[in-house]
């Protein structure tokens, strides 16, 4: 369900004709321009979508005689339309406002060009309708890379995030991370508004990161590019020391690169997370230190094998 008030506020719309409907049952992040409907074609009419009236539709309406225009609009508004948005700051015909009010349909106005408004509205609806899940963890932005820190309570996620903030990076969410799938291969995480910018440090209590370190120390949302699972160091357990094999964590059907980060006294976890984020950036550019080292070793083996064959 899309909240009418949130839709109006997010897209900065002016209300021309109110409605008693507080929310709309919109299930797809798309819009409809009713040019064909004004011409009388209703064989296919996506009436369940927000209706956008641009220059073409408005010009056609204004050219019709008042009686015909009223009849066209009566048929158009007989469908269960969620709302109508008039773009370019154009004036709404009196008949449109009257018929919309009679059918309890909200009419909005925006100064934006039709194309720009369509883009903004689809982006907003995509965000609202995206699949969501809430995870326990800490989300930080390290050089623009969104790193989700997971692990058992008390392992040191918040302390690592605090050190990263001190090193100039940004906190997105502490303890609770709301994750939404905004594309087939992209996840975005944010903090619930109630606890946004706050962090819990055991032994100290709740601190406000924005107030303490400034607005540059926090971010409202960030894509999740890397998951680092923090766990207490287990003696004898084999941890990855080369990084040749990629590991992934699946969240909402999206595979995200992941790494296990063993924690023990003496390890600077914040610097390790920072290095992991920068290493991921290099991998995206096509450079892998582990593969480069493996390549050099293979070349050395082949070279020595050739020398032994000559002897």
Short mmCIF file of C-alpha atoms in Angstrom, two decimals:
data_model
loop_
_atom_site.label_atom_id
_atom_site.label_comp_id
_atom_site.label_asym_id
_atom_site.label_seq_id
_atom_site.Cartn_x
_atom_site.Cartn_y
_atom_site.Cartn_z
CA UNK A 1 0.00 0.00 0.00
CA UNK A 2 1.20 3.50 -0.86
CA UNK A 3 0.41 6.26 1.63
CA UNK A 4 -1.12 9.28 -0.12
CA UNK A 5 0.47 11.81 2.25
CA UNK A 6 3.94 10.27 1.82
CA UNK A 7 3.52 10.24 -1.97
CA UNK A 8 2.58 13.91 -2.00
CA UNK A 9 5.37 14.93 0.36
CA UNK A 10 8.13 12.89 -1.32
CA UNK A 11 7.32 14.20 -4.80
CA UNK A 12 6.52 17.76 -3.62
CA UNK A 13 3.03 17.82 -5.10
CA UNK A 14 0.37 20.50 -4.70
CA UNK A 15 -3.08 19.16 -3.82
CA UNK A 16 -5.78 20.54 -6.13
CA UNK A 17 -8.65 18.25 -5.18
CA UNK A 18 -8.63 16.23 -1.93
CA UNK A 19 -9.78 12.67 -1.37
CA UNK A 20 -10.84 10.68 1.66
CA UNK A 21 -8.54 7.81 0.60
CA UNK A 22 -5.43 7.79 2.77
CA UNK A 23 -3.67 4.94 0.96
CA UNK A 24 -3.74 3.31 -2.47
CA UNK A 25 -3.48 -0.34 -3.41
CA UNK A 26 -0.70 0.13 -5.95
CA UNK A 27 1.20 -3.03 -6.79
CA UNK A 28 3.51 -1.95 -9.63
CA UNK A 29 6.05 0.85 -9.87
CA UNK A 30 4.67 2.32 -13.06
CA UNK A 31 2.43 5.15 -14.22
CA UNK A 32 -0.23 5.62 -16.89
CA UNK A 33 -0.71 8.53 -19.27
CA UNK A 34 -4.42 8.51 -20.27
CA UNK A 35 -4.14 9.85 -23.81
CA UNK A 36 -5.75 6.76 -25.36
CA UNK A 37 -8.48 6.75 -22.71
CA UNK A 38 -9.42 10.35 -23.47
CA UNK A 39 -9.82 9.21 -27.08
CA UNK A 40 -12.24 6.49 -25.96
CA UNK A 41 -9.98 3.43 -25.94
CA UNK A 42 -10.58 1.35 -22.80
CA UNK A 43 -9.77 -2.15 -24.05
CA UNK A 44 -6.58 -1.89 -22.04
CA UNK A 45 -6.52 0.70 -19.27
CA UNK A 46 -4.03 0.52 -16.40
CA UNK A 47 -6.42 2.37 -14.09
CA UNK A 48 -4.77 0.91 -10.97
CA UNK A 49 -1.68 3.07 -11.56
CA UNK A 50 -1.22 6.79 -10.78
CA UNK A 51 -2.44 8.79 -13.78
CA UNK A 52 -0.13 11.42 -15.25
CA UNK A 53 -1.48 14.20 -17.47
CA UNK A 54 1.15 15.91 -19.59
CA UNK A 55 1.07 18.56 -22.28
CA UNK A 56 -0.40 16.24 -24.94
CA UNK A 57 -3.29 15.01 -22.80
CA UNK A 58 -4.08 18.49 -21.46
CA UNK A 59 -4.06 20.07 -24.93
CA UNK A 60 -6.49 17.43 -26.18
CA UNK A 61 -8.80 18.00 -23.22
CA UNK A 62 -8.80 21.77 -23.63
CA UNK A 63 -9.73 21.50 -27.31
CA UNK A 64 -12.94 19.59 -26.56
CA UNK A 65 -16.31 21.30 -26.09
CA UNK A 66 -17.29 21.50 -22.39
CA UNK A 67 -20.11 18.96 -22.72
CA UNK A 68 -17.93 16.42 -24.51
CA UNK A 69 -15.07 17.01 -22.10
CA UNK A 70 -17.38 16.38 -19.15
CA UNK A 71 -18.64 13.13 -20.72
CA UNK A 72 -15.06 11.96 -21.41
CA UNK A 73 -14.02 12.63 -17.84
CA UNK A 74 -17.11 10.94 -16.38
CA UNK A 75 -16.21 7.74 -18.22
CA UNK A 76 -12.54 8.08 -17.28
CA UNK A 77 -13.18 8.60 -13.56
CA UNK A 78 -15.71 5.75 -13.43
CA UNK A 79 -12.70 3.46 -12.95
CA UNK A 80 -11.06 3.03 -9.55
CA UNK A 81 -8.17 5.46 -10.15
CA UNK A 82 -5.77 6.08 -7.23
CA UNK A 83 -4.84 9.65 -8.17
CA UNK A 84 -4.17 12.11 -11.01
CA UNK A 85 -1.05 14.25 -11.34
CA UNK A 86 -0.98 17.25 -13.69
CA UNK A 87 2.56 18.17 -14.78
CA UNK A 88 4.24 21.37 -16.01
CA UNK A 89 2.21 23.47 -13.56
CA UNK A 90 -0.74 23.41 -15.97
CA UNK A 91 -4.15 24.60 -14.82
CA UNK A 92 -6.68 21.84 -14.31
CA UNK A 93 -9.99 22.18 -16.21
CA UNK A 94 -12.90 22.89 -13.89
CA UNK A 95 -14.72 19.80 -15.14
CA UNK A 96 -11.78 17.58 -14.22
CA UNK A 97 -11.71 18.82 -10.63
CA UNK A 98 -15.48 18.50 -10.27
CA UNK A 99 -15.66 14.96 -11.64
CA UNK A 100 -12.60 13.89 -9.63
CA UNK A 101 -14.17 15.20 -6.42
CA UNK A 102 -17.44 13.41 -7.21
CA UNK A 103 -15.54 10.11 -7.57
CA UNK A 104 -13.29 10.80 -4.53
CA UNK A 105 -10.05 10.85 -6.55
CA UNK A 106 -7.18 13.10 -5.46
CA UNK A 107 -5.76 15.48 -8.07
CA UNK A 108 -2.24 16.86 -7.68
CA UNK A 109 -0.15 19.37 -9.56
CA UNK A 110 3.61 19.60 -10.10
CA UNK A 111 5.81 22.14 -11.85
CA UNK A 112 8.12 19.38 -13.08
CA UNK A 113 8.29 18.35 -16.71
CA UNK A 114 6.31 15.18 -17.38
CA UNK A 115 9.41 13.09 -18.12
CA UNK A 116 11.23 14.22 -14.99
CA UNK A 117 8.20 13.66 -12.78
CA UNK A 118 7.67 10.19 -14.28
CA UNK A 119 11.27 9.25 -13.48
CA UNK A 120 11.03 10.55 -9.91
CA UNK A 121 7.66 8.88 -9.28
CA UNK A 122 8.79 5.49 -10.62
CA UNK A 123 11.95 5.70 -8.49
CA UNK A 124 9.85 6.48 -5.42
CA UNK A 125 7.36 3.68 -6.10
CA UNK A 126 10.20 1.23 -6.73
CA UNK A 127 11.60 2.08 -3.33
CA UNK A 128 8.23 1.76 -1.58
CA UNK A 129 7.27 -1.51 -3.26
CA UNK A 130 10.70 -3.14 -3.03
CA UNK A 131 10.92 -6.39 -1.01
CA UNK A 132 12.20 -5.64 2.49
CA UNK A 133 13.81 -7.44 5.38
CA UNK A 134 15.26 -6.34 8.72
CA UNK A 135 18.61 -7.70 9.85
CA UNK A 136 20.60 -7.41 13.06
CA UNK A 137 23.92 -5.74 12.30
CA UNK A 138 25.75 -2.51 11.64
CA UNK A 139 25.92 -0.79 8.26
CA UNK A 140 28.78 1.58 7.51
CA UNK A 141 29.95 3.39 4.41
CA UNK A 142 33.69 2.93 3.87
CA UNK A 143 35.01 5.03 0.98
CA UNK A 144 31.58 4.75 -0.63
CA UNK A 145 31.39 0.95 -0.15
CA UNK A 146 28.48 -0.20 1.97
CA UNK A 147 29.73 -2.77 4.49
CA UNK A 148 27.23 -4.74 6.57
CA UNK A 149 28.80 -6.02 9.79
CA UNK A 150 27.08 -9.09 11.21
CA UNK A 151 27.81 -11.40 14.12
CA UNK A 152 26.66 -12.29 17.58
CA UNK A 153 25.74 -9.59 20.06
CA UNK A 154 28.79 -8.26 21.89
CA UNK A 155 31.35 -9.30 19.27
CA UNK A 156 32.37 -5.68 18.69
CA UNK A 157 30.40 -4.48 15.66
CA UNK A 158 29.49 -1.09 17.10
CA UNK A 159 33.02 -0.48 18.40
CA UNK A 160 34.47 -1.25 14.96
CA UNK A 161 31.94 1.10 13.36
CA UNK A 162 32.82 3.84 15.86
CA UNK A 163 36.49 3.55 14.98
CA UNK A 164 35.63 3.74 11.29
CA UNK A 165 33.66 6.94 11.94
CA UNK A 166 36.72 8.37 13.71
CA UNK A 167 38.74 7.52 10.61
CA UNK A 168 36.43 9.61 8.43
CA UNK A 169 33.85 7.05 7.27
CA UNK A 170 30.08 7.11 7.79
CA UNK A 171 27.59 5.31 9.99
CA UNK A 172 24.33 4.30 8.32
CA UNK A 173 22.68 2.05 10.90
CA UNK A 174 23.57 0.48 14.22
CA UNK A 175 22.01 -2.70 15.58
CA UNK A 176 18.96 -2.69 13.24
CA UNK A 177 19.31 -2.45 9.45
CA UNK A 178 16.30 -2.20 7.15
CA UNK A 179 17.22 -3.72 3.78
CA UNK A 180 15.25 -3.30 0.58
CA UNK A 181 15.82 -4.81 -2.86
CA UNK A 182 15.74 -1.87 -5.26
CA UNK A 183 16.94 -3.85 -8.30
CA UNK A 184 17.58 -7.46 -9.28
CA UNK A 185 21.19 -7.19 -8.09
CA UNK A 186 21.17 -4.25 -5.71
CA UNK A 187 20.31 -3.94 -2.03
CA UNK A 188 20.02 -0.71 -0.08
CA UNK A 189 20.17 -0.52 3.70
CA UNK A 190 19.01 2.22 6.02
CA UNK A 191 18.27 2.80 9.67
CA UNK A 192 14.76 2.99 11.17
CA UNK A 193 13.93 6.65 11.72
CA UNK A 194 13.42 6.21 15.46
CA UNK A 195 17.08 5.24 16.10
CA UNK A 196 18.73 7.00 13.16
CA UNK A 197 22.25 8.35 13.95
CA UNK A 198 22.25 6.70 17.40
CA UNK A 199 24.74 4.04 18.50
CA UNK A 200 24.93 1.84 21.59
CA UNK A 201 28.34 1.39 23.17
CA UNK A 202 28.47 -1.07 26.05
CA UNK A 203 29.73 0.62 29.20
CA UNK A 204 28.83 4.09 27.92
CA UNK A 205 25.28 3.83 26.65
CA UNK A 206 23.59 5.60 23.74
CA UNK A 207 25.53 8.21 21.78
CA UNK A 208 24.45 10.47 18.90
CA UNK A 209 27.01 10.13 16.11
CA UNK A 210 25.74 13.12 14.12
CA UNK A 211 25.88 15.45 17.10
CA UNK A 212 29.24 14.15 18.25
CA UNK A 213 31.09 13.92 14.92
CA UNK A 214 29.04 16.12 12.58
CA UNK A 215 26.67 15.53 9.69
CA UNK A 216 29.46 14.18 7.48
CA UNK A 217 29.82 11.19 9.84
CA UNK A 218 26.39 9.76 9.00
CA UNK A 219 24.51 8.68 5.89
CA UNK A 220 20.80 8.01 5.59
CA UNK A 221 21.15 4.98 3.31
CA UNK A 222 23.79 3.05 1.40
CA UNK A 223 23.95 0.13 -0.99
CA UNK A 224 25.11 -3.12 0.61
CA UNK A 225 28.24 -4.14 -1.28
CA UNK A 226 30.00 -6.37 1.25
CA UNK A 227 28.97 -8.48 4.24
CA UNK A 228 31.56 -9.09 6.94
CA UNK A 229 30.59 -11.66 9.55
CA UNK A 230 32.52 -10.99 12.76
CA UNK A 231 33.13 -13.97 15.04
CA UNK A 232 35.37 -14.74 17.97
CA UNK A 233 38.68 -16.27 16.92
CA UNK A 234 38.56 -20.07 17.18
CA UNK A 235 41.96 -21.70 17.68
CA UNK A 236 42.64 -24.33 15.05
CA UNK A 237 39.93 -23.15 12.67
CA UNK A 238 41.07 -22.71 9.08
CA UNK A 239 40.47 -19.13 7.97
CA UNK A 240 40.90 -17.92 4.42
CA UNK A 241 44.42 -16.51 4.07
CA UNK A 242 44.62 -16.01 0.30
CA UNK A 243 41.21 -14.84 -0.88
CA UNK A 244 41.22 -16.85 -4.12
CA UNK A 245 37.72 -18.20 -3.58
CA UNK A 246 34.80 -15.78 -3.46
CA UNK A 247 32.12 -16.28 -0.84
CA UNK A 248 28.61 -14.85 -1.00
CA UNK A 249 25.69 -14.23 1.33
CA UNK A 250 22.19 -14.27 -0.15
CA UNK A 251 19.81 -11.55 1.03
CA UNK A 252 16.38 -11.22 -0.62
CA UNK A 253 17.65 -13.34 -3.50
CA UNK A 254 20.67 -11.11 -4.13
CA UNK A 255 24.17 -12.54 -3.74
CA UNK A 256 26.47 -10.16 -1.85
CA UNK A 257 30.24 -10.77 -1.47
CA UNK A 258 30.98 -11.85 2.09
CA UNK A 259 33.96 -12.53 4.32
CA UNK A 260 34.45 -14.00 7.78
CA UNK A 261 36.37 -11.70 10.10
CA UNK A 262 37.85 -13.43 13.17
CA UNK A 263 38.05 -11.14 16.20
CA UNK A 264 40.62 -11.38 18.96
CA UNK A 265 42.59 -8.96 21.16
CA UNK A 266 45.32 -7.11 19.29
CA UNK A 267 43.61 -7.06 15.88
CA UNK A 268 42.64 -3.62 14.58
CA UNK A 269 39.24 -4.58 13.19
CA UNK A 270 38.45 -1.14 11.78
CA UNK A 271 41.58 -1.09 9.61
CA UNK A 272 40.85 -4.62 8.38
CA UNK A 273 37.31 -3.60 7.38
CA UNK A 274 38.72 -0.52 5.63
CA UNK A 275 41.20 -2.66 3.71
CA UNK A 276 38.48 -5.17 2.77
CA UNK A 277 36.33 -2.37 1.34
CA UNK A 278 39.21 -0.94 -0.70
CA UNK A 279 40.16 -4.42 -1.89
CA UNK A 280 36.60 -4.91 -3.12
CA UNK A 281 36.86 -1.65 -5.05
CA UNK A 282 40.02 -2.92 -6.73
CA UNK A 283 38.32 -6.22 -7.61
CA UNK A 284 35.52 -4.30 -9.28
CA UNK A 285 38.16 -2.57 -11.38
CA UNK A 286 39.51 -5.97 -12.41
CA UNK A 287 42.51 -6.27 -10.08
CA UNK A 288 42.81 -9.10 -7.54
CA UNK A 289 45.96 -9.24 -5.42
CA UNK A 290 45.39 -12.94 -4.66
CA UNK A 291 45.03 -13.81 -8.36
CA UNK A 292 48.06 -11.67 -9.22
CA UNK A 293 50.17 -13.53 -6.64
CA UNK A 294 48.85 -16.88 -7.92
CA UNK A 295 49.75 -15.84 -11.47
CA UNK A 296 53.32 -14.97 -10.44
CA UNK A 297 53.71 -18.29 -8.64
CA UNK A 298 52.46 -20.22 -11.67
CA UNK A 299 54.89 -18.35 -13.90
CA UNK A 300 57.76 -19.08 -11.52
CA UNK A 301 56.84 -22.80 -11.43
CA UNK A 302 56.71 -22.95 -15.22
CA UNK A 303 60.04 -21.14 -15.48
CA UNK A 304 61.75 -23.50 -13.04
CA UNK A 305 60.22 -26.50 -14.77
CA UNK A 306 61.69 -25.25 -18.04
CA UNK A 307 65.13 -24.78 -16.48
CA UNK A 308 65.06 -28.31 -15.02
CA UNK A 309 64.12 -29.73 -18.43
CA UNK A 310 67.10 -27.98 -20.05
CA UNK A 311 69.46 -29.46 -17.42
#
